[in-house]
Amino acid sequence: VQLQASGGGTVQPGGSLRLSCAASETILGLYLMRWFRQAPGKEREIVASITSTDYSTYADSVKGRFTISRDIAKNTIFLQMNSLKPNNTAIYLCNFRQANISGPQDFWGQGTLVTVSS
């Protein structure tokens, strides 16, 4: 299984971007899908998550501005980012977690760069 993230780019403060992350195939037992980000010189942090029952959570810093969603038929998740700020600049990575007899298995996308700058 491969995850392909896309949608990053350069945007001015206050602008919007929509990230996508598509799995190359249906993942049986998939129960959790997440967006992380890693800014230069900082640790990776979780941005948003959505479960197989469509329960979503957000980091406090993005609540009300970012929305995570998914398209089951297309094995794809999205991250709609509005009112972007310069400190949102980072590489955004998607993660799909699968339930497995031996424990959860994670799949990672390659990341997509988001730059917020005037």
PDB file of C-alpha atoms in Angstrom:
ATOM      1  CA  VAL A   1       0.000   0.000   0.000  1.00  0.00           C
ATOM      2  CA  GLN A   2       1.271   3.445  -0.909  1.00  0.00           C
ATOM      3  CA  LEU A   3      -0.107   6.786   0.167  1.00  0.00           C
ATOM      4  CA  GLN A   4       0.196   9.745  -2.177  1.00  0.00           C
ATOM      5  CA  ALA A   5      -0.176  13.185  -0.657  1.00  0.00           C
ATOM      6  CA  SER A   6      -0.789  16.255  -2.770  1.00  0.00           C
ATOM      7  CA  GLY A   7      -2.151  19.769  -2.682  1.00  0.00           C
ATOM      8  CA  GLY A   8       0.651  21.619  -0.982  1.00  0.00           C
ATOM      9  CA  GLY A   9       2.003  24.884  -2.250  1.00  0.00           C
ATOM     10  CA  THR A  10       2.698  28.483  -1.377  1.00  0.00           C
ATOM     11  CA  VAL A  11      -0.112  30.676  -0.165  1.00  0.00           C
ATOM     12  CA  GLN A  12      -0.383  34.096   1.428  1.00  0.00           C
ATOM     13  CA  PRO A  13      -1.471  34.487   5.045  1.00  0.00           C
ATOM     14  CA  GLY A  14      -5.226  34.174   5.278  1.00  0.00           C
ATOM     15  CA  GLY A  15      -5.367  31.935   2.246  1.00  0.00           C
ATOM     16  CA  SER A  16      -6.586  28.371   1.855  1.00  0.00           C
ATOM     17  CA  LEU A  17      -5.290  25.045   0.626  1.00  0.00           C
ATOM     18  CA  ARG A  18      -6.811  21.601   0.337  1.00  0.00           C
ATOM     19  CA  LEU A  19      -4.545  18.624   0.861  1.00  0.00           C
ATOM     20  CA  SER A  20      -5.360  15.148  -0.359  1.00  0.00           C
ATOM     21  CA  CYS A  21      -3.934  11.754   0.524  1.00  0.00           C
ATOM     22  CA  ALA A  22      -4.916   8.751  -1.541  1.00  0.00           C
ATOM     23  CA  ALA A  23      -4.166   5.133  -0.817  1.00  0.00           C
ATOM     24  CA  SER A  24      -3.184   2.951  -3.737  1.00  0.00           C
ATOM     25  CA  GLU A  25      -5.669   0.324  -2.664  1.00  0.00           C
ATOM     26  CA  THR A  26      -8.369  -0.366  -0.131  1.00  0.00           C
ATOM     27  CA  ILE A  27      -6.900  -1.115   3.291  1.00  0.00           C
ATOM     28  CA  LEU A  28      -8.838  -3.750   5.165  1.00  0.00           C
ATOM     29  CA  GLY A  29      -9.130  -2.993   8.849  1.00  0.00           C
ATOM     30  CA  LEU A  30      -8.404   0.695   8.366  1.00  0.00           C
ATOM     31  CA  TYR A  31      -9.671   2.534  11.414  1.00  0.00           C
ATOM     32  CA  LEU A  32      -7.720   5.743  11.831  1.00  0.00           C
ATOM     33  CA  MET A  33      -6.506   8.344   9.374  1.00  0.00           C
ATOM     34  CA  ARG A  34      -4.391  11.332  10.386  1.00  0.00           C
ATOM     35  CA  TRP A  35      -2.565  14.379   9.169  1.00  0.00           C
ATOM     36  CA  PHE A  36       0.715  15.316  10.814  1.00  0.00           C
ATOM     37  CA  ARG A  37       3.070  18.169  10.085  1.00  0.00           C
ATOM     38  CA  GLN A  38       6.699  18.874  10.694  1.00  0.00           C
ATOM     39  CA  ALA A  39       8.079  22.375  10.568  1.00  0.00           C
ATOM     40  CA  PRO A  40      11.796  23.065  10.134  1.00  0.00           C
ATOM     41  CA  GLY A  41      13.642  22.387  13.350  1.00  0.00           C
ATOM     42  CA  LYS A  42      10.545  21.131  15.135  1.00  0.00           C
ATOM     43  CA  GLU A  43       9.133  17.766  16.053  1.00  0.00           C
ATOM     44  CA  ARG A  44       6.366  16.126  14.112  1.00  0.00           C
ATOM     45  CA  GLU A  45       2.943  16.974  15.506  1.00  0.00           C
ATOM     46  CA  ILE A  46      -0.522  15.716  14.834  1.00  0.00           C
ATOM     47  CA  VAL A  47      -2.858  18.133  13.110  1.00  0.00           C
ATOM     48  CA  ALA A  48      -6.112  16.229  12.702  1.00  0.00           C
ATOM     49  CA  SER A  49      -7.519  12.739  12.747  1.00  0.00           C
ATOM     50  CA  ILE A  50     -10.626  10.958  11.567  1.00  0.00           C
ATOM     51  CA  THR A  51     -11.816   7.476  12.413  1.00  0.00           C
ATOM     52  CA  SER A  52     -13.659   4.905  10.355  1.00  0.00           C
ATOM     53  CA  THR A  53     -16.829   6.100  12.098  1.00  0.00           C
ATOM     54  CA  ASP A  54     -16.080   9.686  11.029  1.00  0.00           C
ATOM     55  CA  TYR A  55     -15.162  10.940  14.475  1.00  0.00           C
ATOM     56  CA  SER A  56     -12.668  13.748  13.996  1.00  0.00           C
ATOM     57  CA  THR A  57     -10.266  15.548  16.300  1.00  0.00           C
ATOM     58  CA  TYR A  58      -8.021  18.558  15.831  1.00  0.00           C
ATOM     59  CA  ALA A  59      -4.997  20.159  17.377  1.00  0.00           C
ATOM     60  CA  ASP A  60      -6.055  23.223  19.350  1.00  0.00           C
ATOM     61  CA  SER A  61      -4.039  25.471  17.076  1.00  0.00           C
ATOM     62  CA  VAL A  62      -6.094  24.543  13.985  1.00  0.00           C
ATOM     63  CA  LYS A  63      -9.587  24.155  15.427  1.00  0.00           C
ATOM     64  CA  GLY A  64     -12.112  26.156  13.497  1.00  0.00           C
ATOM     65  CA  ARG A  65      -9.737  26.644  10.560  1.00  0.00           C
ATOM     66  CA  PHE A  66      -8.906  23.139   9.364  1.00  0.00           C
ATOM     67  CA  THR A  67     -11.324  20.359   8.437  1.00  0.00           C
ATOM     68  CA  ILE A  68     -10.463  16.736   7.895  1.00  0.00           C
ATOM     69  CA  SER A  69     -12.717  14.563   5.757  1.00  0.00           C
ATOM     70  CA  ARG A  70     -12.595  11.390   3.741  1.00  0.00           C
ATOM     71  CA  ASP A  71     -13.945   9.760   0.601  1.00  0.00           C
ATOM     72  CA  ILE A  72     -14.295   6.092   1.346  1.00  0.00           C
ATOM     73  CA  ALA A  73     -14.866   5.078  -2.265  1.00  0.00           C
ATOM     74  CA  LYS A  74     -11.636   6.766  -3.349  1.00  0.00           C
ATOM     75  CA  ASN A  75      -9.559   5.640  -0.339  1.00  0.00           C
ATOM     76  CA  THR A  76      -8.718   9.303   0.154  1.00  0.00           C
ATOM     77  CA  ILE A  77      -8.603  11.771   2.990  1.00  0.00           C
ATOM     78  CA  PHE A  78      -8.546  15.524   2.759  1.00  0.00           C
ATOM     79  CA  LEU A  79      -7.457  18.437   4.874  1.00  0.00           C
ATOM     80  CA  GLN A  80      -9.130  21.720   4.107  1.00  0.00           C
ATOM     81  CA  MET A  81      -7.008  24.495   5.551  1.00  0.00           C
ATOM     82  CA  ASN A  82      -8.433  27.989   5.814  1.00  0.00           C
ATOM     83  CA  SER A  83      -7.118  31.214   7.330  1.00  0.00           C
ATOM     84  CA  LEU A  84      -3.586  29.948   7.008  1.00  0.00           C
ATOM     85  CA  LYS A  85      -0.852  31.525   9.087  1.00  0.00           C
ATOM     86  CA  PRO A  86       2.911  31.701   8.557  1.00  0.00           C
ATOM     87  CA  ASN A  87       3.439  29.277  11.442  1.00  0.00           C
ATOM     88  CA  ASN A  88       1.404  26.684   9.532  1.00  0.00           C
ATOM     89  CA  THR A  89       4.366  26.340   7.195  1.00  0.00           C
ATOM     90  CA  ALA A  90       5.495  22.717   7.314  1.00  0.00           C
ATOM     91  CA  ILE A  91       5.635  19.438   5.509  1.00  0.00           C
ATOM     92  CA  TYR A  92       2.256  17.792   5.941  1.00  0.00           C
ATOM     93  CA  LEU A  93       2.203  14.031   6.118  1.00  0.00           C
ATOM     94  CA  CYS A  94      -0.712  11.636   6.020  1.00  0.00           C
ATOM     95  CA  ASN A  95      -0.976   8.443   7.988  1.00  0.00           C
ATOM     96  CA  PHE A  96      -3.370   5.536   7.731  1.00  0.00           C
ATOM     97  CA  ARG A  97      -3.523   3.034  10.588  1.00  0.00           C
ATOM     98  CA  GLN A  98      -4.700  -0.509  10.072  1.00  0.00           C
ATOM     99  CA  ALA A  99      -5.799  -2.977  12.704  1.00  0.00           C
ATOM    100  CA  ASN A 100      -3.658  -6.068  12.584  1.00  0.00           C
ATOM    101  CA  ILE A 101      -3.454  -9.263  14.621  1.00  0.00           C
ATOM    102  CA  SER A 102       0.124  -8.398  15.562  1.00  0.00           C
ATOM    103  CA  GLY A 103      -0.748  -4.813  16.376  1.00  0.00           C
ATOM    104  CA  PRO A 104      -1.604  -1.644  14.475  1.00  0.00           C
ATOM    105  CA  GLN A 105       0.212  -1.076  11.215  1.00  0.00           C
ATOM    106  CA  ASP A 106       0.949   2.420   9.955  1.00  0.00           C
ATOM    107  CA  PHE A 107       1.207   3.593   6.376  1.00  0.00           C
ATOM    108  CA  TRP A 108       2.772   6.980   5.609  1.00  0.00           C
ATOM    109  CA  GLY A 109       2.604   9.311   2.672  1.00  0.00           C
ATOM    110  CA  GLN A 110       5.669  11.132   1.402  1.00  0.00           C
ATOM    111  CA  GLY A 111       4.537  14.534   2.607  1.00  0.00           C
ATOM    112  CA  THR A 112       3.510  17.684   0.851  1.00  0.00           C
ATOM    113  CA  LEU A 113       5.054  21.088   1.555  1.00  0.00           C
ATOM    114  CA  VAL A 114       2.853  23.962   2.644  1.00  0.00           C
ATOM    115  CA  THR A 115       4.427  27.404   2.729  1.00  0.00           C
ATOM    116  CA  VAL A 116       2.499  30.364   4.095  1.00  0.00           C
ATOM    117  CA  SER A 117       4.262  33.570   3.253  1.00  0.00           C
ATOM    118  CA  SER A 118       3.577  37.042   1.986  1.00  0.00           C
TER     119      SER A 118
END
